[in-house]
Short mmCIF file of C-alpha atoms in Angstrom, two decimals:
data_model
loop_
_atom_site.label_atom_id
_atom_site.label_comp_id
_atom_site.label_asym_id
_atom_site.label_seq_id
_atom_site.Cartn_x
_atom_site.Cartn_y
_atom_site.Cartn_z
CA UNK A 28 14.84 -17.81 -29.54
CA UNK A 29 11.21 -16.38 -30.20
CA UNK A 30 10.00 -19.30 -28.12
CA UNK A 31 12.14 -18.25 -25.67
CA UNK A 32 10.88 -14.74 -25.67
CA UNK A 33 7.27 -15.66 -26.09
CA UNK A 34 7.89 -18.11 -22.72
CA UNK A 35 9.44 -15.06 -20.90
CA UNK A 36 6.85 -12.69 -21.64
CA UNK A 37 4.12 -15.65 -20.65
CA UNK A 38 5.93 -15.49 -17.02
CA UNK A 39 6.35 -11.74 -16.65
CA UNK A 40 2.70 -11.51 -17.76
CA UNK A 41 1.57 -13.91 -14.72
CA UNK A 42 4.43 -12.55 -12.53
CA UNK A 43 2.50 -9.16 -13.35
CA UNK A 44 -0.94 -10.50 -12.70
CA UNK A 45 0.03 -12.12 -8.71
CA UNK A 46 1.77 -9.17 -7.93
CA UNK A 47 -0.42 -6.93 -5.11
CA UNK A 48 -2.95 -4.17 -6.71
CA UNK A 49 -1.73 -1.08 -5.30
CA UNK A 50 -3.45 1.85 -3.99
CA UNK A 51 -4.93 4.17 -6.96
CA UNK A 52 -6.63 7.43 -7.00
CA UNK A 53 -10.30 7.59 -8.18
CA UNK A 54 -12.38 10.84 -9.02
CA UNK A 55 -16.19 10.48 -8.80
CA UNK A 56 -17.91 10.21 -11.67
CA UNK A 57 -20.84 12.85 -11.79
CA UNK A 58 -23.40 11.36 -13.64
CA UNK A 59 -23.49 8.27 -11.63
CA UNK A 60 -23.01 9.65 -7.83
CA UNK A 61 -25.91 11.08 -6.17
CA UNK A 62 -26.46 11.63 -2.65
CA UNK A 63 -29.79 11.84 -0.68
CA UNK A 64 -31.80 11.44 2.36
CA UNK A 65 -35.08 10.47 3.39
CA UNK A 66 -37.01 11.59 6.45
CA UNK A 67 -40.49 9.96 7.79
CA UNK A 68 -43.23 12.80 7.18
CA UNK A 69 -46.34 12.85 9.90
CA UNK A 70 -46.01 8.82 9.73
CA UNK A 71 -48.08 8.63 6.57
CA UNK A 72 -44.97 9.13 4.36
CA UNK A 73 -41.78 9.88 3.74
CA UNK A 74 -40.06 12.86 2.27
CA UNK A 75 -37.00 12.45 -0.35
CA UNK A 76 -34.69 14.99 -1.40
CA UNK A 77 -31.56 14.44 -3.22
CA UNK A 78 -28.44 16.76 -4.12
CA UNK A 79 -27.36 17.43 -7.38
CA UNK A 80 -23.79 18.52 -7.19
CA UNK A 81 -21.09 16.19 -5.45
CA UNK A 82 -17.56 15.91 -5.98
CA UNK A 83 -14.91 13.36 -4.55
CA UNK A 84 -11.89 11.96 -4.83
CA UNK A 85 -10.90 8.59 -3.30
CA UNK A 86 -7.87 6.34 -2.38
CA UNK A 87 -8.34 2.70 -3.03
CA UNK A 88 -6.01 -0.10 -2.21
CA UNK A 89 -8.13 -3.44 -2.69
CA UNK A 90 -5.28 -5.48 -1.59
CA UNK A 91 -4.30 -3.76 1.60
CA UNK A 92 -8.01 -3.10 2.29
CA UNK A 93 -7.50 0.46 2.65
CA UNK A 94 -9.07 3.51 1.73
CA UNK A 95 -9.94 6.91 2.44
CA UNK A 96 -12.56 9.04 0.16
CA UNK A 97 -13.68 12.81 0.31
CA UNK A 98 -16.80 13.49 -0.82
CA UNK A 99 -18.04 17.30 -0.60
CA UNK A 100 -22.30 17.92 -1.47
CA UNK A 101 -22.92 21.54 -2.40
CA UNK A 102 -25.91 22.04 -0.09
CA UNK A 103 -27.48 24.57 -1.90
CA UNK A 104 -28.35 21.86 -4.74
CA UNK A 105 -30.63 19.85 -2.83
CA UNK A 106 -34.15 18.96 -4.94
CA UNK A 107 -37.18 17.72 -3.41
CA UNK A 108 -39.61 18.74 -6.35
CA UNK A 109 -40.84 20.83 -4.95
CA UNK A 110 -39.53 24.56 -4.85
CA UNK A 111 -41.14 25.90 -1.54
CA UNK A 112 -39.89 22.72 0.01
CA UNK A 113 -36.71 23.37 -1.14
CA UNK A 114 -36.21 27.00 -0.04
CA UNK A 115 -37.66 25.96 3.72
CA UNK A 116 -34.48 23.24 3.59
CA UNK A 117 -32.13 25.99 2.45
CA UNK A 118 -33.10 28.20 4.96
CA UNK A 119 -31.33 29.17 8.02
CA UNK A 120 -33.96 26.40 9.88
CA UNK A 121 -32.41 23.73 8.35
CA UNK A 122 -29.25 23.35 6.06
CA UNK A 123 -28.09 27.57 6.28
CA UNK A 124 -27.00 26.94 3.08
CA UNK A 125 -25.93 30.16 2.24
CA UNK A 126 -23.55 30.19 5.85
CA UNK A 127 -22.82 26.04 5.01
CA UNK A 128 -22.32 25.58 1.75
CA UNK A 129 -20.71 22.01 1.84
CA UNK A 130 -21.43 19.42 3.35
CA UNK A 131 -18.87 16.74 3.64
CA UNK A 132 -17.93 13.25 4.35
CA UNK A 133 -14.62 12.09 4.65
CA UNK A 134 -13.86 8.50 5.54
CA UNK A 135 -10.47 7.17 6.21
CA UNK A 136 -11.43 3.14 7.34
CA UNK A 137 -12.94 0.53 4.81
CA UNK A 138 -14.36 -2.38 6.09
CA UNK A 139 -14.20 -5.50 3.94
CA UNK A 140 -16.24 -8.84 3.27
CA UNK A 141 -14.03 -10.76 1.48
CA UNK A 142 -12.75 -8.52 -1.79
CA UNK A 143 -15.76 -6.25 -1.45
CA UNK A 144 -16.11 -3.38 0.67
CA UNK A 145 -18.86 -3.86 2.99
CA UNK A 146 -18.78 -0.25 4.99
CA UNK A 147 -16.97 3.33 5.27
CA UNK A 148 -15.98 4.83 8.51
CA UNK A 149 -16.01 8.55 8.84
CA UNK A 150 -16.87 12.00 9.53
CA UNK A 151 -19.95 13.72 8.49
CA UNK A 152 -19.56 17.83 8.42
CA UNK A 153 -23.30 19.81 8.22
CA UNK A 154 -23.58 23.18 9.58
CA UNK A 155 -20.00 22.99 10.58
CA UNK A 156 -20.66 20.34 12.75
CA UNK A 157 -18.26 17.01 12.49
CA UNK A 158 -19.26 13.73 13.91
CA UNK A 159 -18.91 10.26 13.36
CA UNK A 160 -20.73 8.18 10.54
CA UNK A 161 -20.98 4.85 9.31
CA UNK A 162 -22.00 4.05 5.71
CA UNK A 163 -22.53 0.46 5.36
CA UNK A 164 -22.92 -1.02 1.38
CA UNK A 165 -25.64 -2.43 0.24
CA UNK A 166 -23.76 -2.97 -3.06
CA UNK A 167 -20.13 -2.56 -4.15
CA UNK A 168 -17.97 -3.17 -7.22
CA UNK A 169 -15.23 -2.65 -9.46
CA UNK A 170 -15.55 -3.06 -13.10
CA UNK A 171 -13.69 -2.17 -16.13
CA UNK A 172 -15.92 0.51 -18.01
CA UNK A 173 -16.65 0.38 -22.00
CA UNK A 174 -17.31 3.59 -22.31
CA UNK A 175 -14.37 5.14 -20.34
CA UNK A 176 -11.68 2.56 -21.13
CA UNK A 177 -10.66 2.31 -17.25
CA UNK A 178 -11.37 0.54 -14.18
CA UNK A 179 -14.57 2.17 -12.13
CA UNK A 180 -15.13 1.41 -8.29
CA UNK A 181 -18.42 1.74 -6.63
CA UNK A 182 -21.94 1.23 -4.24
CA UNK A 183 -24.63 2.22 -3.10
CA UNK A 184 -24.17 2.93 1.18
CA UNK A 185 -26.18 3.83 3.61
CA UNK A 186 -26.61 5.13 7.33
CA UNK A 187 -29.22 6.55 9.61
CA UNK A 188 -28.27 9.72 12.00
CA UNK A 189 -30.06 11.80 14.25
CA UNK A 190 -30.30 14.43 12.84
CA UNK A 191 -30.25 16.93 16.02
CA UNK A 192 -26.21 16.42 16.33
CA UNK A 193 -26.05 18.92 12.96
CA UNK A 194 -28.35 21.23 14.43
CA UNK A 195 -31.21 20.19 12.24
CA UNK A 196 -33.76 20.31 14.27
CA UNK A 197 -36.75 22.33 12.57
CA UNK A 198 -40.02 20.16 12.87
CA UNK A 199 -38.73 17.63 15.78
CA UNK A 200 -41.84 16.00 17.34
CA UNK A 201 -44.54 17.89 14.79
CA UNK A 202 -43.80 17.35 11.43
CA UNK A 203 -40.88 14.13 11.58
CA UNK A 204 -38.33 12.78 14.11
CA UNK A 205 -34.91 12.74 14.53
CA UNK A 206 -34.07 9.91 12.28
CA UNK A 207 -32.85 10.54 8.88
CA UNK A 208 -31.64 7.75 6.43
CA UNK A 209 -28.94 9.01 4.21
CA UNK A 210 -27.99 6.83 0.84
CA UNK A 211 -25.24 7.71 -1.33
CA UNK A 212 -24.50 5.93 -4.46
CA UNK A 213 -21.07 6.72 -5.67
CA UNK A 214 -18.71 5.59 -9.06
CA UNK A 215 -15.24 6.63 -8.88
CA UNK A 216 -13.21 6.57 -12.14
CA UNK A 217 -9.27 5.29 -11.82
CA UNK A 218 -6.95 7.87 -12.62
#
């Protein structure tokens, strides 16, 4: 009999294990997602500024190879390092944080190589403005965490936009171009 039973739970256990994942909810993990951009400055440099307060939540079905993930920046937390900087970007010139504080990205199709997802389509909201963005992955992956005791998903993904769509357009042809590289690395914690 216990042979029996030990046999049975042996083939619900692998039953269990080819069954489909199915789609889960994740919830970003603060302390690894950041999201920044970087914009060429006079050609001899460039200038990086990051935000400090993000907050998503994401819908992840590996199996399907579907997805969709909200991820809202408060744009009043951006940090250059340097405070003047910082107050220009704020400013009703650039970001009108104060009138816009969120900026958002929601993406609703996940493109796949193989297991791994390779990019994020979606829509990018500054200023009130919404238009379409691609984030493509440089890195992605799932792994169970020590620390947290649960299953964490996550990259690093990128995308350059011109900037002028979102109304940012403070400095075009003196100080940078249009181009801005944006690069968001983001761990999302199952729930």
């Amino acid at each position: 009999m216990r042979r029996s039973l030990t046999a049975l739970a042996a083939v619900a256990a692998l039953a269990a294990a080819a069954l489909p994942a199915h789609a889960a909810d994740y919830v970003t993990e603060p302390a690894h997602t950041v999201a920044m951009f970087e914009i060429d400055h006079f050609g001899a440099g460039v200038n990086r500024v990051r935000f400090d307060k993000e907050e998503g939540a994401i819908q992840f079905d590996p199996a399907a190879k579907t997805g969709r993930v909200e991820l809202s920046i408060d744009a009043a937390s951006l940090s250059s390092g340097v405070a003047p900087f910082d107050r220009h970007l704020k400013s009703a010139e650039m970001f009108d944080a104060e009138k816009h504080p969120t900026i958002k990205f929601v993406g609703d199709k996940f493109h796949f190589d193989g297991s791994k997802v390779s990019a994020v389509d979606g829509q990018l909201t500054i200023k009130g403005k919404m238009h379409p963005v691609t984030l493509k992955a440089t890195k992605f992956a799932c792994y169970q965490s020590p620390m947290l005791k649960r299953e964490v998903c996550g990259g690093n993904f990128e995308a350059t936009i011109d900037r002028t769509q979102w109304g940012l357009d403070y400095g075009l042809g003196m100080v940078t171009g249009k181009d801005v590289k944006l690069v968001a690395t983001v761990e999302a914690v199952k729930q």
